[in-house]
Coordinates of C-alpha atoms in Angstrom, one line a residue:
M1 CA 28.5 51.4 3.0
F2 CA 27.6 54.8 5.2
I3 CA 24.5 52.7 5.7
K4 CA 26.5 49.4 6.5
I5 CA 28.9 51.2 8.8
A6 CA 26.0 53.0 10.2
L7 CA 24.0 49.9 11.2
L8 CA 27.5 48.3 12.7
I9 CA 28.1 50.9 14.8
V10 CA 24.6 50.8 16.6
F11 CA 25.1 47.3 16.9
F12 CA 28.1 47.1 18.5
A13 CA 27.4 50.1 20.5
I14 CA 24.5 48.3 21.7
M15 CA 26.0 45.1 22.7
I16 CA 28.9 47.2 24.7
C17 CA 26.2 48.8 26.7
V18 CA 23.8 45.6 27.4
G19 CA 27.6 44.4 28.9
I20 CA 28.2 47.6 31.1
Y21 CA 24.3 47.4 32.6
S22 CA 24.8 43.0 33.3
R23 CA 27.7 44.1 35.6
K24 CA 25.8 44.0 38.6
N25 CA 24.5 40.4 37.8
S26 CA 28.6 39.1 37.5
T27 CA 29.8 39.8 40.5
D28 CA 30.2 36.3 41.8
V29 CA 30.6 33.0 40.1
N30 CA 26.6 32.1 39.9
G31 CA 25.8 35.2 38.5
F32 CA 28.8 35.4 36.2
V33 CA 28.1 31.6 34.6
L34 CA 24.7 31.7 35.0
G35 CA 23.0 34.4 35.8
G36 CA 21.5 33.6 39.1
R37 CA 19.9 30.7 37.7
S38 CA 17.4 33.5 37.4
V39 CA 17.0 34.4 33.9
G40 CA 13.5 34.6 32.8
P41 CA 11.2 32.1 29.8
W42 CA 12.2 34.4 26.5
L43 CA 15.7 35.1 27.4
T44 CA 16.6 31.7 27.8
A45 CA 14.6 30.7 24.8
F46 CA 16.9 33.1 22.8
A47 CA 20.0 32.0 24.8
Y48 CA 19.4 28.5 23.4
G49 CA 18.5 29.1 19.7
T50 CA 21.1 32.1 19.1
S51 CA 24.0 29.8 20.4
Y52 CA 22.5 26.9 18.2
F53 CA 23.0 28.8 14.9
S54 CA 25.3 31.0 13.9
A55 CA 27.3 32.1 11.0
V56 CA 28.7 28.5 10.9
V57 CA 24.8 27.4 9.7
F58 CA 24.0 30.5 7.2
I59 CA 27.4 30.7 5.5
G60 CA 29.1 27.1 5.9
Y61 CA 26.3 24.9 6.1
A62 CA 24.0 26.4 4.0
G63 CA 26.0 26.7 1.4
Q64 CA 27.5 23.4 1.3
F65 CA 24.4 21.0 2.0
G66 CA 22.3 23.2 -0.3
W67 CA 24.7 23.3 -2.9
K68 CA 24.8 19.1 -2.3
Y69 CA 21.2 18.5 -1.8
G70 CA 19.2 21.1 -3.1
L71 CA 15.7 22.2 -1.7
S72 CA 16.0 18.6 0.6
S73 CA 18.3 20.5 2.7
T74 CA 15.6 22.2 4.2
W75 CA 15.2 18.9 6.6
V76 CA 18.3 19.4 8.3
G77 CA 16.7 22.8 9.3
I78 CA 13.5 20.8 10.2
G79 CA 15.7 18.1 12.4
N80 CA 17.2 21.2 13.9
A81 CA 14.2 22.4 15.1
L82 CA 12.2 18.7 16.0
I83 CA 15.2 17.3 17.5
G84 CA 17.4 19.9 18.2
S85 CA 15.5 21.9 20.5
L86 CA 11.7 20.8 21.0
L87 CA 12.8 17.3 21.9
A88 CA 15.9 18.6 23.5
W89 CA 13.8 21.1 26.1
V90 CA 10.9 18.1 26.3
I91 CA 13.5 15.2 27.6
L92 CA 16.6 17.4 29.0
G93 CA 15.2 20.7 30.0
R94 CA 13.8 20.2 33.3
R95 CA 15.3 17.4 34.5
T96 CA 18.7 19.1 33.7
R97 CA 17.9 22.3 36.1
V98 CA 16.2 20.0 38.8
M99 CA 19.5 17.5 39.4
T100 CA 21.9 20.2 38.3
H101 CA 20.6 22.3 40.9
H102 CA 20.1 20.0 43.4
I103 CA 24.0 19.2 43.1
D104 CA 24.9 22.4 42.5
A105 CA 26.9 21.9 39.0
K106 CA 27.2 25.2 37.4
T107 CA 28.9 23.5 34.2
M108 CA 28.9 19.9 32.4
P109 CA 32.2 18.6 33.4
E110 CA 31.1 19.4 37.4
Y111 CA 28.0 17.2 36.6
F112 CA 29.8 14.5 35.5
G113 CA 32.0 14.8 38.3
K114 CA 29.6 15.2 41.3
R115 CA 26.6 12.6 39.3
Y116 CA 29.2 9.8 39.0
S117 CA 31.3 11.1 42.1
S118 CA 34.5 11.1 40.4
E119 CA 37.0 14.1 40.5
A120 CA 38.8 12.0 37.4
L121 CA 36.1 12.4 34.8
R122 CA 35.2 16.1 35.9
I123 CA 38.8 16.9 34.9
T124 CA 39.0 14.8 31.4
A125 CA 35.5 16.3 30.7
S126 CA 36.9 19.8 30.9
A127 CA 39.8 18.8 29.1
I128 CA 37.6 17.3 26.4
A129 CA 35.9 20.6 26.4
F130 CA 38.1 23.3 26.1
V131 CA 39.9 21.6 23.2
F132 CA 37.2 21.0 21.0
L133 CA 35.2 24.0 21.4
I134 CA 38.4 25.5 19.6
P135 CA 37.9 24.4 16.2
Y136 CA 33.9 25.1 16.6
T137 CA 35.4 28.7 17.9
A138 CA 37.0 29.2 14.6
S139 CA 34.4 28.2 12.0
V140 CA 32.2 31.2 13.4
Y141 CA 35.4 33.5 13.1
K142 CA 35.8 32.0 9.3
G143 CA 32.5 32.5 8.4
L144 CA 31.5 36.1 9.6
S145 CA 35.0 37.1 8.3
T146 CA 34.2 35.6 4.8
L147 CA 30.9 37.8 4.8
F148 CA 32.5 40.7 6.3
G149 CA 34.9 40.3 3.1
L150 CA 32.6 40.5 0.6
A151 CA 30.7 43.7 2.1
F152 CA 33.2 45.7 3.1
D153 CA 36.6 44.2 1.4
I154 CA 38.2 44.5 4.7
P155 CA 40.9 41.5 4.9
Y156 CA 40.1 38.2 6.7
A157 CA 42.2 38.6 9.6
Y158 CA 41.2 42.3 10.6
C159 CA 37.7 40.6 10.7
V160 CA 38.7 37.8 13.0
I161 CA 40.7 39.8 15.0
G162 CA 37.5 43.1 15.2
M163 CA 34.9 40.5 16.3
A164 CA 37.3 38.6 18.8
L165 CA 37.8 42.2 20.8
L166 CA 34.0 43.1 20.7
T167 CA 33.1 39.4 22.0
A168 CA 35.6 39.7 24.9
V169 CA 34.4 43.2 26.1
Y170 CA 30.9 42.8 26.3
V171 CA 31.3 38.9 27.5
I172 CA 34.3 40.0 30.5
L173 CA 31.8 42.8 31.5
G174 CA 28.7 41.3 31.9
G175 CA 29.2 37.4 32.1
Y176 CA 25.9 35.0 31.0
M177 CA 23.2 37.6 31.6
A178 CA 25.3 40.2 29.1
T179 CA 24.7 37.3 26.6
A180 CA 21.3 36.3 27.1
I181 CA 19.9 39.5 27.1
N182 CA 22.4 40.4 23.6
D183 CA 21.2 36.7 22.8
F184 CA 17.4 38.2 23.0
I185 CA 18.3 41.3 20.7
Q186 CA 20.5 39.4 18.3
G187 CA 17.8 36.7 17.6
I188 CA 15.2 39.6 17.1
I189 CA 17.7 41.2 14.5
M190 CA 17.9 37.1 13.2
L191 CA 14.2 36.8 12.8
I192 CA 13.7 40.2 11.0
G193 CA 16.8 39.6 8.7
I194 CA 16.7 36.0 7.6
C195 CA 13.0 36.4 6.3
A196 CA 14.4 39.8 4.4
V197 CA 17.0 37.9 2.7
I198 CA 15.0 35.0 1.3
L199 CA 12.3 36.9 -0.1
A200 CA 15.4 39.3 -1.9
V201 CA 17.0 36.4 -3.2
L202 CA 14.0 34.5 -5.2
N203 CA 12.8 37.6 -6.0
G204 CA 16.0 38.1 -7.8
K205 CA 15.6 35.0 -10.0
G206 CA 12.0 36.0 -10.7
G207 CA 10.1 34.6 -7.5
F208 CA 10.1 31.1 -5.7
L209 CA 8.2 29.2 -9.0
S210 CA 10.3 30.9 -11.5
A211 CA 14.0 29.5 -8.9
V212 CA 12.3 26.4 -8.5
K213 CA 11.9 25.9 -12.0
Q214 CA 15.3 26.8 -12.8
L215 CA 16.8 24.9 -10.0
S216 CA 15.0 21.4 -11.9
E217 CA 16.7 21.9 -14.8
I218 CA 20.1 21.1 -13.5
P219 CA 21.1 17.6 -13.5
V220 CA 23.0 15.8 -11.0
D221 CA 26.4 15.3 -10.6
P222 CA 27.4 11.9 -11.8
A223 CA 30.3 12.0 -10.3
N224 CA 29.5 12.7 -6.5
T225 CA 25.4 10.3 -6.9
T226 CA 24.3 6.9 -6.4
E227 CA 24.7 5.1 -10.5
A228 CA 20.3 5.1 -10.2
L229 CA 20.9 8.9 -9.7
K230 CA 23.4 9.8 -12.4
G231 CA 22.3 12.5 -14.8
M232 CA 18.9 13.1 -13.6
N233 CA 17.2 16.9 -13.8
G234 CA 14.9 17.3 -10.8
A235 CA 17.0 15.5 -7.7
F236 CA 17.6 19.1 -6.5
V237 CA 13.9 19.8 -6.3
S238 CA 12.8 16.4 -4.9
F239 CA 11.7 15.1 -1.9
F240 CA 15.0 13.6 -0.2
G241 CA 17.2 15.1 -2.7
P242 CA 20.6 13.3 -4.4
D243 CA 22.0 11.4 -1.7
P244 CA 19.4 10.9 1.6
L245 CA 21.8 8.9 3.3
N246 CA 24.7 11.4 3.5
L247 CA 21.4 13.6 4.3
L248 CA 20.5 11.9 7.4
G249 CA 24.0 12.2 8.6
V250 CA 24.2 16.4 8.5
V251 CA 20.4 15.7 9.9
I252 CA 22.3 13.7 13.6
L253 CA 25.6 15.6 13.8
T254 CA 23.5 18.9 13.7
S255 CA 20.2 17.9 15.3
L256 CA 21.0 15.2 18.5
G257 CA 24.5 16.8 18.9
T258 CA 23.1 19.8 20.5
W259 CA 22.2 17.4 23.3
G260 CA 25.4 16.9 24.1
L261 CA 27.4 20.3 24.1
P262 CA 28.1 22.1 27.2
Q263 CA 27.2 25.5 26.0
M264 CA 24.0 24.7 24.9
V265 CA 22.7 22.2 27.6
G266 CA 24.5 25.0 30.1
K267 CA 21.3 27.0 29.2
F268 CA 19.1 24.4 31.3
Y269 CA 21.1 25.0 34.2
A270 CA 20.2 28.7 33.9
I271 CA 16.1 27.9 33.9
K272 CA 14.4 30.3 36.6
S273 CA 10.9 28.3 36.8
E274 CA 8.3 26.0 35.2
K275 CA 7.1 28.8 33.2
A276 CA 10.9 28.9 31.4
V277 CA 10.6 25.4 30.4
K278 CA 7.0 25.5 28.7
T279 CA 7.8 28.7 26.8
G280 CA 11.5 28.1 26.1
T281 CA 10.0 24.4 23.9
I282 CA 7.7 26.7 22.2
V283 CA 10.0 29.6 21.4
S284 CA 13.0 27.8 20.5
T285 CA 11.6 25.2 18.0
F286 CA 9.5 28.2 16.3
F287 CA 13.2 29.9 16.1
A288 CA 14.7 26.8 14.9
I289 CA 12.3 26.4 11.9
I290 CA 12.6 30.1 10.9
I291 CA 15.9 30.6 11.2
A292 CA 17.4 26.7 10.3
G293 CA 15.0 25.7 8.1
G294 CA 15.0 29.0 6.5
S295 CA 19.0 29.1 5.8
Y296 CA 18.9 25.5 4.6
F297 CA 16.0 26.4 1.9
L298 CA 18.0 29.4 1.0
G299 CA 21.0 27.9 0.3
G300 CA 19.4 25.1 -1.3
F301 CA 19.0 27.7 -4.4
G302 CA 23.1 28.0 -4.3
R303 CA 23.8 26.1 -7.5
L304 CA 21.1 28.9 -9.5
F305 CA 24.2 31.5 -8.6
N306 CA 27.1 29.1 -10.0
T307 CA 29.8 31.7 -10.3
P308 CA 33.6 31.9 -10.9
A309 CA 34.3 32.5 -7.5
I310 CA 32.8 29.2 -6.0
H311 CA 35.2 27.6 -8.3
K312 CA 38.2 30.1 -8.1
G313 CA 40.7 27.7 -7.1
G314 CA 39.0 24.6 -7.9
E315 CA 41.2 23.4 -11.2
M316 CA 44.2 22.8 -8.3
T317 CA 42.2 21.8 -5.9
G318 CA 39.3 19.9 -7.4
A319 CA 37.2 21.4 -5.0
L320 CA 34.3 24.1 -4.6
L321 CA 34.6 26.6 -2.5
Y322 CA 31.5 25.7 -0.7
D323 CA 32.7 29.1 2.1
N324 CA 31.9 31.6 -1.1
I325 CA 27.9 30.0 -2.1
V326 CA 26.1 32.4 0.2
P327 CA 28.2 35.1 0.1
E328 CA 27.7 35.3 -3.8
M329 CA 24.0 34.7 -3.4
L330 CA 24.1 37.7 -1.5
S331 CA 26.4 39.8 -3.5
T332 CA 23.9 40.9 -5.5
L333 CA 21.5 41.9 -3.4
P334 CA 21.1 46.0 -2.5
N335 CA 23.5 48.1 -0.5
I336 CA 20.7 48.2 2.7
L337 CA 19.7 44.9 2.3
I338 CA 23.8 43.5 2.5
G339 CA 23.8 45.3 5.3
V340 CA 20.8 43.6 7.3
V341 CA 22.5 40.4 5.7
I342 CA 25.7 41.6 7.9
V343 CA 23.8 42.5 11.2
L344 CA 21.7 39.2 11.0
V345 CA 25.4 37.0 10.1
L346 CA 27.0 39.2 13.0
S347 CA 24.3 38.9 15.2
A348 CA 23.9 35.0 15.4
S349 CA 27.8 34.7 15.4
M350 CA 28.6 36.6 18.5
S351 CA 25.7 35.0 20.1
T352 CA 27.7 31.6 19.9
L353 CA 31.0 33.2 20.0
S354 CA 30.0 34.8 23.6
S355 CA 28.2 31.3 24.8
L356 CA 31.4 29.5 23.8
V357 CA 34.1 31.4 25.5
L358 CA 32.4 32.0 28.4
T359 CA 31.5 27.7 28.8
S360 CA 35.1 27.2 27.8
S361 CA 36.4 30.0 30.6
S362 CA 34.0 28.4 33.3
T363 CA 34.8 25.1 32.8
L364 CA 38.4 25.4 33.0
T365 CA 38.1 27.4 36.1
L366 CA 35.7 25.7 38.2
D367 CA 36.5 22.3 36.9
V368 CA 40.3 22.4 36.8
I369 CA 42.1 25.0 38.3
K370 CA 39.6 25.5 41.7
E371 CA 39.9 21.7 42.0
T372 CA 43.1 21.4 41.8
V373 CA 45.9 24.2 42.2
A374 CA 43.0 26.5 44.3
K375 CA 41.4 25.2 46.1
K376 CA 40.4 27.8 48.8
M377 CA 40.2 30.4 46.1
D378 CA 37.5 32.9 46.8
E379 CA 34.8 34.2 44.9
K380 CA 36.6 37.8 43.1
K381 CA 39.2 35.6 41.8
T382 CA 37.5 33.3 40.4
V383 CA 35.6 35.0 38.2
L384 CA 39.3 37.5 37.4
I385 CA 40.4 33.8 36.3
M386 CA 37.4 33.1 33.8
R387 CA 37.7 36.6 32.5
I388 CA 41.9 36.2 32.1
L389 CA 40.5 33.1 30.5
I390 CA 38.0 34.2 27.9
V391 CA 40.8 36.0 26.7
F392 CA 43.1 33.0 26.8
F393 CA 40.7 31.4 24.7
I394 CA 40.0 34.2 22.3
V395 CA 43.4 34.0 21.4
I396 CA 44.0 30.9 20.2
S397 CA 41.1 30.5 18.5
V398 CA 41.6 33.8 17.2
I399 CA 45.2 31.9 15.6
I400 CA 43.6 28.9 14.3
A401 CA 40.8 30.6 12.5
L402 CA 43.7 33.0 11.1
N403 CA 44.5 30.2 9.3
P404 CA 42.1 27.2 9.1
P405 CA 43.0 24.4 8.2
T406 CA 39.4 23.3 6.4
F407 CA 35.8 24.4 5.2
I408 CA 33.7 25.6 7.6
A409 CA 31.2 22.3 7.8
Q410 CA 34.2 20.2 8.6
L411 CA 36.0 21.9 11.4
M412 CA 32.5 22.0 12.9
G413 CA 31.9 18.4 12.7
I414 CA 35.1 17.6 14.1
S415 CA 34.1 20.1 17.2
W416 CA 30.5 18.5 17.5
G417 CA 31.4 14.8 16.8
A418 CA 34.0 15.2 19.3
L419 CA 32.1 16.7 22.0
A420 CA 28.7 15.3 21.6
G421 CA 30.5 12.2 20.9
A422 CA 32.0 11.9 24.2
F423 CA 29.0 13.4 26.8
L424 CA 25.6 13.1 25.2
A425 CA 25.0 9.6 26.5
P426 CA 26.5 9.7 29.9
F427 CA 24.7 13.3 30.5
M428 CA 21.3 12.1 28.9
Y429 CA 21.4 8.6 30.7
G430 CA 22.5 10.0 33.5
L431 CA 19.7 12.0 34.5
F432 CA 17.0 9.3 33.6
S433 CA 18.6 6.1 35.2
K434 CA 20.3 5.1 38.3
K435 CA 22.2 2.0 36.3
I436 CA 24.6 3.8 35.1
T437 CA 28.6 3.1 35.5
R438 CA 31.7 5.1 35.8
A439 CA 32.9 3.0 33.6
S440 CA 30.2 3.4 30.6
V441 CA 31.3 6.9 31.1
W442 CA 35.1 6.1 30.8
A443 CA 34.4 4.3 27.6
C444 CA 32.1 6.8 26.0
F445 CA 34.9 9.8 26.6
I446 CA 37.3 7.6 24.9
Y447 CA 35.0 6.3 22.3
G448 CA 34.6 9.8 21.0
V449 CA 37.0 11.8 21.0
G450 CA 39.1 8.7 19.9
I451 CA 37.1 8.1 16.8
T452 CA 37.1 11.8 16.0
V453 CA 40.9 12.1 16.3
V454 CA 41.6 8.7 14.6
N455 CA 38.9 10.0 11.6
M456 CA 41.0 13.4 11.6
F457 CA 44.9 11.7 10.4
L458 CA 43.2 8.7 8.4
N459 CA 39.9 10.3 6.8
F460 CA 37.7 6.8 6.6
L461 CA 34.4 9.1 7.2
N462 CA 34.0 12.6 6.6
P463 CA 34.0 14.8 9.7
I464 CA 30.1 15.0 9.7
N465 CA 29.1 11.8 9.0
C466 CA 32.0 10.3 11.6
G467 CA 29.9 12.7 14.5
A468 CA 26.7 11.7 13.6
V469 CA 28.5 7.8 13.9
A470 CA 30.3 8.8 17.4
M471 CA 26.8 10.4 18.8
V472 CA 24.8 7.2 18.2
G473 CA 27.5 5.0 19.0
G474 CA 28.0 6.4 22.3
L475 CA 24.0 5.8 23.2
I476 CA 25.1 2.0 22.3
I477 CA 28.4 1.8 24.3
V478 CA 26.5 3.4 27.9
P479 CA 24.1 1.4 28.4
L480 CA 25.9 -2.2 27.1
V481 CA 28.9 -1.4 29.7
S482 CA 26.7 -0.4 31.8
L483 CA 25.5 -3.7 32.3
I484 CA 28.6 -5.8 32.7
T485 CA 30.7 -3.0 34.6
P486 CA 30.3 -2.4 39.0
K487 CA 27.7 -0.4 40.0
M488 CA 28.0 3.0 41.5
E489 CA 27.5 3.1 44.9
K490 CA 23.7 2.9 45.8
E491 CA 23.0 5.0 49.1
K492 CA 24.8 8.0 46.2
V493 CA 22.7 7.4 43.5
D494 CA 19.4 7.3 45.4
Q495 CA 20.8 10.6 47.1
I496 CA 21.3 12.3 44.0
F497 CA 18.0 11.3 42.1
S498 CA 16.1 12.0 45.4
C499 CA 15.8 15.4 44.0
Y500 CA 12.9 14.1 41.5
D501 CA 10.7 13.2 44.1
E502 CA 10.6 16.1 46.3
K503 CA 7.0 16.8 47.1
I504 CA 5.6 20.1 46.3
Q505 CA 2.4 19.7 44.4
V506 CA 3.5 17.4 42.3
T507 CA 7.1 15.5 42.0
A508 CA 9.9 17.5 40.3
K509 CA 9.7 15.4 37.1
T510 CA 6.9 17.5 35.9
V511 CA 7.1 21.0 37.5
L512 CA 10.4 22.8 38.3
V513 CA 9.7 24.3 41.9
E514 CA 10.0 28.6 41.5
D515 CA 11.1 30.1 45.0
E516 CA 8.6 29.9 47.4
P517 CA 8.4 30.0 51.5
E518 CA 8.8 26.8 53.0
E519 CA 5.7 26.8 54.5
T520 CA 3.6 26.6 51.1
K521 CA 6.2 23.6 49.7

């Protein structure tokens, strides 16, 4: 216990010190929200990766989908690395930085408002972001608190409140720069921790080959698979597992979803230079392979730890407690490794939480309050309002987390489905095509949020597959609606897209411009 507490004290002290150190960079709006658009390649890459993966992945998703799909759940981690990181950086990174800098957009709703010349779109996008980031935040609290209960036997409520307070302190103090520096530190901890945990868990089962052999002997549950696989042994170590179609839905939701999440895309706004794009692409992809691939790979062995705690309450509900699977896998580790795991998951969760609360507060302040009721508000007051709203957002998410309505994976599915379903298509197409119309953006907003909300009440799809359907549907709806609705004013659109044709040594479509004297451009 002493070791675990000591590790936590050191971790907390570092986070707060970074917040204090970063105060000098958070005195104005640009510094507080984007770090002055001067964040280097490694900080940007780690900020992206650590915001991507949290306790939701390590505790909720790895446990639930590792149990359902066995080792084939590793495909989710591979999809996260190749689609959610590599392709996201290649396709969106440079263009996002160029256009958002040109139109002076600091948030995703502000991008919609200026790109499509519509304040109504900006305010609506802000409301969607604020509302649907809350269940995601609650899912992060729930994942971490489950693990804290295992390690320290601390009541769930105290874990949630303690983590909320720490997040509030360093984000309020240092803004984006504090989160970026802490993300880098937390990312290194995550890389070391996940490797150590995988080795320890497999060693406890006699090594990798022995663990695979044991897993291959477990028959597929006949109630949860296709007719062709009923009673089959070895499905949990097969290439695509016992349920390839639903596995694909998880890959789409957790990989493509990052392209439309405000807290993820916002990392591209703060890119400093062309070097940051190239380095960020490589580092964030490598990070995702290790963290996501490792988490789902570890979760794939969950059925080897089929303990009563995983089935607690199952007789009444007929459901497994998926959120208990990974904590049970870790409960047999030595104390020093449990301490490492706690700091690992704490690192993953704090980085995601800080990104979420900063995104929510900046969005509500810049895109609603400043644009409607306080248009003449100065920089200092704007930053103060954002800090106050950080507290407000954290309080709401804590209230939900104290009485969570469902499993972690389902909470995240609702959040990602609505946000990415509404934002992904109009954001991405808006970077590439002049033909996208305001009506198509409205149609995608209505579709993405509508299908998610309706599904919450009618439950015609599980939240994971519903989220995937929302994203893919948006990619179809936007171009189709744009074909039959009035185009935007040509002069305005041409002016917006002129940023890509600015002449340096090559066009800005290919390389970002670093700060240079005017005569060299």
